[in-house]
mmCIF file of C-alpha atoms in Angstrom:
data_model
loop_
_atom_site.group_PDB
_atom_site.id
_atom_site.type_symbol
_atom_site.label_atom_id
_atom_site.label_comp_id
_atom_site.label_asym_id
_atom_site.label_seq_id
_atom_site.Cartn_x
_atom_site.Cartn_y
_atom_site.Cartn_z
ATOM 1 C CA MET A 1 135.947 85.290 109.260
ATOM 2 C CA SER A 2 136.471 84.147 112.082
ATOM 3 C CA ASP A 3 135.741 79.808 113.738
ATOM 4 C CA GLY A 4 132.164 78.500 113.028
ATOM 5 C CA THR A 5 130.498 77.538 109.496
ATOM 6 C CA PRO A 6 128.531 80.046 107.562
ATOM 7 C CA ALA A 7 125.466 79.523 109.198
ATOM 8 C CA ASP A 8 126.191 79.847 112.451
ATOM 9 C CA LEU A 9 128.340 83.425 111.775
ATOM 10 C CA PHE A 10 124.639 84.474 110.233
ATOM 11 C CA PHE A 11 122.924 83.299 112.744
ATOM 12 C CA ASP A 12 125.046 85.762 115.088
ATOM 13 C CA ALA A 13 124.436 88.256 112.749
ATOM 14 C CA ALA A 14 121.192 88.441 112.699
ATOM 15 C CA ILE A 15 120.650 87.598 116.175
ATOM 16 C CA GLY A 16 123.027 90.529 117.547
ATOM 17 C CA LEU A 17 121.122 92.760 115.410
ATOM 18 C CA LEU A 18 118.249 91.764 116.596
ATOM 19 C CA GLN A 19 118.872 92.516 119.572
ATOM 20 C CA ARG A 20 120.404 96.088 118.691
ATOM 21 C CA VAL A 21 117.355 97.263 117.549
ATOM 22 C CA ARG A 22 115.455 95.419 120.876
ATOM 23 C CA GLU A 23 117.008 97.406 122.970
ATOM 24 C CA GLU A 24 118.241 100.840 120.841
ATOM 25 C CA GLU A 25 114.168 101.022 118.587
ATOM 26 C CA ALA A 26 112.468 100.153 121.517
ATOM 27 C CA GLY A 27 110.872 103.899 121.941
ATOM 28 C CA ALA A 28 110.546 104.526 117.846
ATOM 29 C CA ILE A 29 108.464 101.041 118.056
ATOM 30 C CA SER A 30 106.315 101.703 121.286
ATOM 31 C CA ALA A 31 105.778 105.478 118.345
ATOM 32 C CA ALA A 32 105.593 103.720 115.942
ATOM 33 C CA ALA A 33 102.329 101.549 118.060
ATOM 34 C CA THR A 34 101.017 103.867 119.397
ATOM 35 C CA LEU A 35 100.080 105.736 115.767
ATOM 36 C CA LEU A 36 99.263 102.759 114.212
ATOM 37 C CA ALA A 37 96.499 102.217 116.870
ATOM 38 C CA ASP A 38 95.731 105.778 117.377
ATOM 39 C CA THR A 39 94.898 105.861 113.517
ATOM 40 C CA VAL A 40 92.620 102.437 113.899
ATOM 41 C CA ALA A 41 90.783 104.130 116.938
ATOM 42 C CA SER A 42 89.715 107.614 115.153
ATOM 43 C CA GLY A 43 88.762 105.324 112.648
ATOM 44 C CA GLY A 44 91.757 106.513 109.724
ATOM 45 C CA ARG A 45 93.577 103.588 107.524
ATOM 46 C CA LEU A 46 96.913 101.877 107.543
ATOM 47 C CA PHE A 47 99.275 101.023 104.295
ATOM 48 C CA ALA A 48 101.880 99.559 103.877
ATOM 49 C CA PHE A 49 105.086 99.888 101.520
ATOM 50 C CA GLY A 50 108.767 98.989 100.035
ATOM 51 C CA ALA A 51 110.380 98.565 97.062
ATOM 52 C CA GLY A 52 112.210 95.921 95.434
ATOM 53 C CA HIS A 53 113.613 92.870 98.486
ATOM 54 C CA SER A 54 111.214 96.481 101.053
ATOM 55 C CA SER A 55 108.405 94.852 99.987
ATOM 56 C CA LEU A 56 108.375 92.244 101.873
ATOM 57 C CA ALA A 57 108.336 93.493 104.937
ATOM 58 C CA ALA A 58 105.694 95.199 103.273
ATOM 59 C CA GLN A 59 103.623 92.009 102.250
ATOM 60 C CA ASP A 60 104.234 90.152 105.114
ATOM 61 C CA VAL A 61 101.980 92.941 107.449
ATOM 62 C CA VAL A 62 99.181 92.232 104.924
ATOM 63 C CA TYR A 63 96.435 89.505 104.495
ATOM 64 C CA ARG A 64 98.463 87.969 107.442
ATOM 65 C CA ALA A 65 96.300 85.598 110.268
ATOM 66 C CA GLY A 66 97.770 86.579 113.389
ATOM 67 C CA GLY A 67 97.690 90.229 112.026
ATOM 68 C CA LEU A 68 95.235 93.863 111.627
ATOM 69 C CA ALA A 69 92.968 93.448 108.937
ATOM 70 C CA LEU A 70 92.967 97.164 107.996
ATOM 71 C CA MET A 71 96.715 97.019 106.922
ATOM 72 C CA ASN A 72 97.060 97.445 103.325
ATOM 73 C CA LEU A 73 100.037 97.507 101.191
ATOM 74 C CA LEU A 74 99.569 100.056 98.960
ATOM 75 C CA THR A 75 101.600 99.363 95.261
ATOM 76 C CA VAL A 76 103.780 100.461 92.556
ATOM 77 C CA PRO A 77 103.706 98.350 89.256
ATOM 78 C CA GLY A 78 107.039 97.138 88.626
ATOM 79 C CA VAL A 79 108.473 97.299 92.440
ATOM 80 C CA VAL A 80 106.868 95.565 94.465
ATOM 81 C CA GLY A 81 109.171 92.588 94.274
ATOM 82 C CA VAL A 82 111.000 90.756 91.665
ATOM 83 C CA ASP A 83 108.430 89.808 89.577
ATOM 84 C CA VAL A 84 108.942 91.924 87.389
ATOM 85 C CA THR A 85 110.789 90.985 84.336
ATOM 86 C CA PRO A 86 113.851 92.197 83.682
ATOM 87 C CA ALA A 87 114.104 92.521 87.493
ATOM 88 C CA THR A 88 116.872 95.249 87.561
ATOM 89 C CA LEU A 89 114.033 97.872 85.739
ATOM 90 C CA GLY A 90 112.811 97.782 89.735
ATOM 91 C CA SER A 91 115.671 99.400 90.801
ATOM 92 C CA ALA A 92 115.560 101.761 88.269
ATOM 93 C CA LEU A 93 112.191 103.284 88.430
ATOM 94 C CA GLU A 94 112.976 103.579 92.095
ATOM 95 C CA ARG A 95 115.219 106.359 90.921
ATOM 96 C CA VAL A 96 112.436 108.179 88.935
ATOM 97 C CA ASP A 97 110.908 111.526 89.716
ATOM 98 C CA GLY A 98 107.502 112.085 89.546
ATOM 99 C CA LEU A 99 106.191 107.892 90.012
ATOM 100 C CA ALA A 100 105.378 109.027 93.893
ATOM 101 C CA SER A 101 102.865 111.272 93.927
ATOM 102 C CA ALA A 102 100.802 109.666 90.797
ATOM 103 C CA VAL A 103 100.990 106.277 93.034
ATOM 104 C CA LEU A 104 99.368 108.741 95.040
ATOM 105 C CA ASP A 105 97.344 111.069 93.861
ATOM 106 C CA THR A 106 95.513 107.221 92.374
ATOM 107 C CA SER A 107 95.481 105.428 95.687
ATOM 108 C CA PRO A 108 93.076 105.021 98.285
ATOM 109 C CA LEU A 109 95.311 107.321 101.224
ATOM 110 C CA ARG A 110 93.665 110.337 102.285
ATOM 111 C CA ALA A 111 94.334 112.520 105.371
ATOM 112 C CA GLY A 112 94.004 110.858 108.287
ATOM 113 C CA ASP A 113 95.864 107.480 107.330
ATOM 114 C CA ALA A 114 98.902 105.851 108.372
ATOM 115 C CA LEU A 115 101.492 104.576 105.977
ATOM 116 C CA VAL A 116 104.400 102.214 106.648
ATOM 117 C CA ILE A 117 107.899 103.416 104.196
ATOM 118 C CA ILE A 118 109.990 100.583 104.341
ATOM 119 C CA SER A 119 114.021 101.446 102.851
ATOM 120 C CA LEU A 120 116.889 99.966 103.486
ATOM 121 C CA SER A 121 118.816 102.702 102.076
ATOM 122 C CA GLY A 122 115.817 105.401 101.794
ATOM 123 C CA ARG A 123 117.944 107.567 99.043
ATOM 124 C CA ASN A 124 116.078 107.121 96.005
ATOM 125 C CA ALA A 125 113.403 109.827 94.611
ATOM 126 C CA LEU A 126 110.785 107.316 94.763
ATOM 127 C CA PRO A 127 110.857 106.519 99.154
ATOM 128 C CA VAL A 128 111.983 109.839 99.442
ATOM 129 C CA GLU A 129 109.035 111.097 97.488
ATOM 130 C CA MET A 130 106.543 108.949 99.061
ATOM 131 C CA ALA A 131 107.112 110.391 102.295
ATOM 132 C CA THR A 132 106.936 113.687 101.724
ATOM 133 C CA ASP A 133 104.362 113.582 99.732
ATOM 134 C CA ALA A 134 102.286 111.523 101.665
ATOM 135 C CA ARG A 135 102.992 113.646 104.298
ATOM 136 C CA ALA A 136 102.014 116.989 102.187
ATOM 137 C CA ARG A 137 98.048 115.232 102.177
ATOM 138 C CA GLY A 138 97.567 114.959 105.030
ATOM 139 C CA VAL A 139 99.141 111.262 106.094
ATOM 140 C CA LYS A 140 101.150 110.222 108.861
ATOM 141 C CA VAL A 141 104.746 108.888 107.594
ATOM 142 C CA ILE A 142 106.850 106.053 109.070
ATOM 143 C CA GLY A 143 110.190 105.113 108.152
ATOM 144 C CA VAL A 144 111.499 101.763 108.234
ATOM 145 C CA THR A 145 114.961 102.016 106.962
ATOM 146 C CA SER A 146 118.643 101.783 107.729
ATOM 147 C CA VAL A 147 120.005 105.421 109.351
ATOM 148 C CA ALA A 148 123.555 104.611 107.687
ATOM 149 C CA TYR A 149 123.307 104.626 105.404
ATOM 150 C CA ALA A 150 122.767 108.589 105.792
ATOM 151 C CA ALA A 151 126.025 108.908 106.456
ATOM 152 C CA GLU A 152 127.337 107.074 104.477
ATOM 153 C CA THR A 153 126.356 107.744 101.165
ATOM 154 C CA THR A 154 125.042 110.458 98.494
ATOM 155 C CA SER A 155 121.308 110.477 98.450
ATOM 156 C CA ARG A 156 119.852 110.122 95.000
ATOM 157 C CA HIS A 157 116.379 113.473 95.165
ATOM 158 C CA SER A 158 116.742 116.308 94.268
ATOM 159 C CA SER A 159 116.300 117.763 97.858
ATOM 160 C CA GLY A 160 119.744 115.725 98.908
ATOM 161 C CA THR A 161 117.682 114.608 101.567
ATOM 162 C CA PHE A 162 116.839 110.799 102.502
ATOM 163 C CA LEU A 163 113.945 108.957 103.752
ATOM 164 C CA LYS A 164 114.956 109.699 107.378
ATOM 165 C CA ASP A 165 114.114 113.399 107.128
ATOM 166 C CA HIS A 166 110.528 113.043 105.841
ATOM 167 C CA CYS A 167 108.819 110.219 108.498
ATOM 168 C CA ASP A 168 106.620 111.226 111.573
ATOM 169 C CA ILE A 169 108.594 108.244 112.940
ATOM 170 C CA VAL A 170 112.309 106.701 111.826
ATOM 171 C CA LEU A 171 112.562 102.973 113.568
ATOM 172 C CA ASP A 172 116.608 102.241 112.471
ATOM 173 C CA SER A 173 117.087 98.917 111.458
ATOM 174 C CA LYS A 174 120.902 99.308 111.500
ATOM 175 C CA ILE A 175 121.999 97.166 109.154
ATOM 176 C CA SER A 176 124.885 97.857 107.289
ATOM 177 C CA VAL A 177 125.426 99.786 104.010
ATOM 178 C CA GLY A 178 125.667 97.466 100.514
ATOM 179 C CA ASP A 179 123.637 94.220 103.157
ATOM 180 C CA ALA A 180 126.303 91.542 103.277
ATOM 181 C CA GLU A 181 126.529 89.919 107.244
ATOM 182 C CA LEU A 182 130.331 87.770 105.819
ATOM 183 C CA THR A 183 133.069 87.614 104.691
ATOM 184 C CA LEU A 184 135.291 84.740 103.388
ATOM 185 C CA ASP A 185 138.839 84.921 102.075
ATOM 186 C CA THR A 186 137.798 82.694 99.080
ATOM 187 C CA ILE A 187 134.641 85.081 98.299
ATOM 188 C CA PRO A 188 135.359 88.045 96.263
ATOM 189 C CA ALA A 189 132.334 90.020 97.689
ATOM 190 C CA PRO A 190 130.472 90.061 100.620
ATOM 191 C CA PHE A 191 127.500 88.352 101.290
ATOM 192 C CA ALA A 192 124.426 86.974 103.696
ATOM 193 C CA PRO A 193 121.711 89.795 104.126
ATOM 194 C CA ALA A 194 120.264 90.763 107.048
ATOM 195 C CA SER A 195 117.779 93.209 105.913
ATOM 196 C CA THR A 196 114.816 90.859 105.947
ATOM 197 C CA VAL A 197 114.925 89.264 109.178
ATOM 198 C CA VAL A 198 115.652 92.074 111.120
ATOM 199 C CA THR A 199 112.305 94.927 108.508
ATOM 200 C CA THR A 200 110.121 91.665 109.420
ATOM 201 C CA ALA A 201 110.896 91.258 112.574
ATOM 202 C CA LEU A 202 110.615 94.739 113.131
ATOM 203 C CA MET A 203 107.049 95.134 111.043
ATOM 204 C CA GLN A 204 105.819 92.330 113.120
ATOM 205 C CA ALA A 205 107.321 94.404 116.882
ATOM 206 C CA VAL A 206 105.520 97.207 115.904
ATOM 207 C CA VAL A 207 102.020 95.270 114.673
ATOM 208 C CA ALA A 208 102.194 93.453 118.069
ATOM 209 C CA THR A 209 101.785 96.230 120.139
ATOM 210 C CA ALA A 210 99.442 98.165 118.416
ATOM 211 C CA ALA A 211 96.847 95.753 118.810
ATOM 212 C CA ALA A 212 98.006 95.554 122.595
ATOM 213 C CA ALA A 213 97.658 98.873 123.013
ATOM 214 C CA LEU A 214 94.092 99.257 121.220
ATOM 215 C CA ALA A 215 93.016 96.230 123.838
ATOM 216 C CA ASP A 216 93.544 98.012 126.500
ATOM 217 C CA ARG A 217 92.458 101.585 125.370
ATOM 218 C CA GLY A 218 89.099 99.170 125.554
ATOM 219 C CA ILE A 219 89.131 98.304 121.818
ATOM 220 C CA GLU A 220 89.340 94.499 119.866
ATOM 221 C CA PRO A 221 92.123 95.136 117.236
ATOM 222 C CA PRO A 222 90.636 94.036 114.012
ATOM 223 C CA LEU A 223 93.409 90.614 113.534
ATOM 224 C CA LEU A 224 92.771 88.090 110.942
ATOM 225 C CA ARG A 225 92.916 84.248 112.223
ATOM 226 C CA SER A 226 94.422 81.561 110.000
ATOM 227 C CA GLY A 227 92.666 79.927 107.299
ATOM 228 C CA ASN A 228 94.029 76.580 108.949
ATOM 229 C CA VAL A 229 92.154 76.882 111.952
ATOM 230 C CA ASP A 230 89.089 75.747 112.192
ATOM 231 C CA GLY A 231 85.871 78.911 112.525
ATOM 232 C CA GLY A 232 89.096 81.132 110.292
ATOM 233 C CA HIS A 233 87.361 81.613 108.063
ATOM 234 C CA ASP A 234 84.435 82.465 110.323
ATOM 235 C CA TRP A 235 86.353 84.777 112.173
ATOM 236 C CA ASN A 236 87.790 86.560 109.216
ATOM 237 C CA ALA A 237 84.640 87.014 107.322
ATOM 238 C CA ARG A 238 83.108 88.971 110.939
ATOM 239 C CA VAL A 239 86.617 91.555 110.779
ATOM 240 C CA MET A 240 86.593 91.368 106.489
ATOM 241 C CA THR A 241 82.580 92.555 107.102
ATOM 242 C CA GLU A 242 83.008 95.368 109.690
ATOM 243 C CA TYR A 243 86.390 97.454 108.776
ATOM 244 C CA GLY A 244 85.720 97.093 105.003
ATOM 245 C CA ASP A 245 85.320 100.268 104.160
ATOM 246 C CA ARG A 246 89.210 100.927 105.390
ATOM 247 C CA ILE A 247 89.542 97.127 103.538
ATOM 248 C CA PHE A 248 91.815 97.643 100.253
ATOM 249 C CA TYR A 249 92.780 94.149 99.654
ATOM 250 C CA ARG A 250 89.408 92.476 98.881
ATOM 251 C CA HIS A 251 88.750 94.988 95.697
#
């Protein structure tokens, strides 16, 4: 590791990755935003899913001040975060065949909806099957993943494919295999993951672009406001009433 504090080096690495996705994924961000805007305009619903730490970026765009009220979290019990005990169970569930189909069977997803699937590696059965099964049901799929994993690792799905192979649009987070940006002679393993920083920024960039795209069409984007500003609760109540049939985190 070169000169500079670990904090400085991490910020440099994160900023470098953000600059890469800003420049190299601009087209995919625009396409993903258009897909979300199209879905909202046509009466469809929006969903986001991620397993383990990938769920953090999905949760960040659900029921979010400044975000689209129509974005719903697609939950899979045991894999939404690290709240399950033991935490390692979540990792094991990602490799279970058939789990995605069971979740979709009992979810509100239907043809005409859009689903964002976030998976850093994109190699486990759960995100692969989630994408294939959702598309088979007429759902448009946006994948947020690190394409590098497909080149440097093997799939854990029976098809030998990755999440990126089953999406209408792919956003590449550019995260290196292993998700650790720093090394130090005195520490035996690489450390300091940046995937959450980058993936969350990608998601917010897509949502922001979708909101602007709706406004360009003369459609007021169904945005939420902070409940900690005056009038925020009244604003949100109006939006939730107007779009109540497409918001599932209230029930």
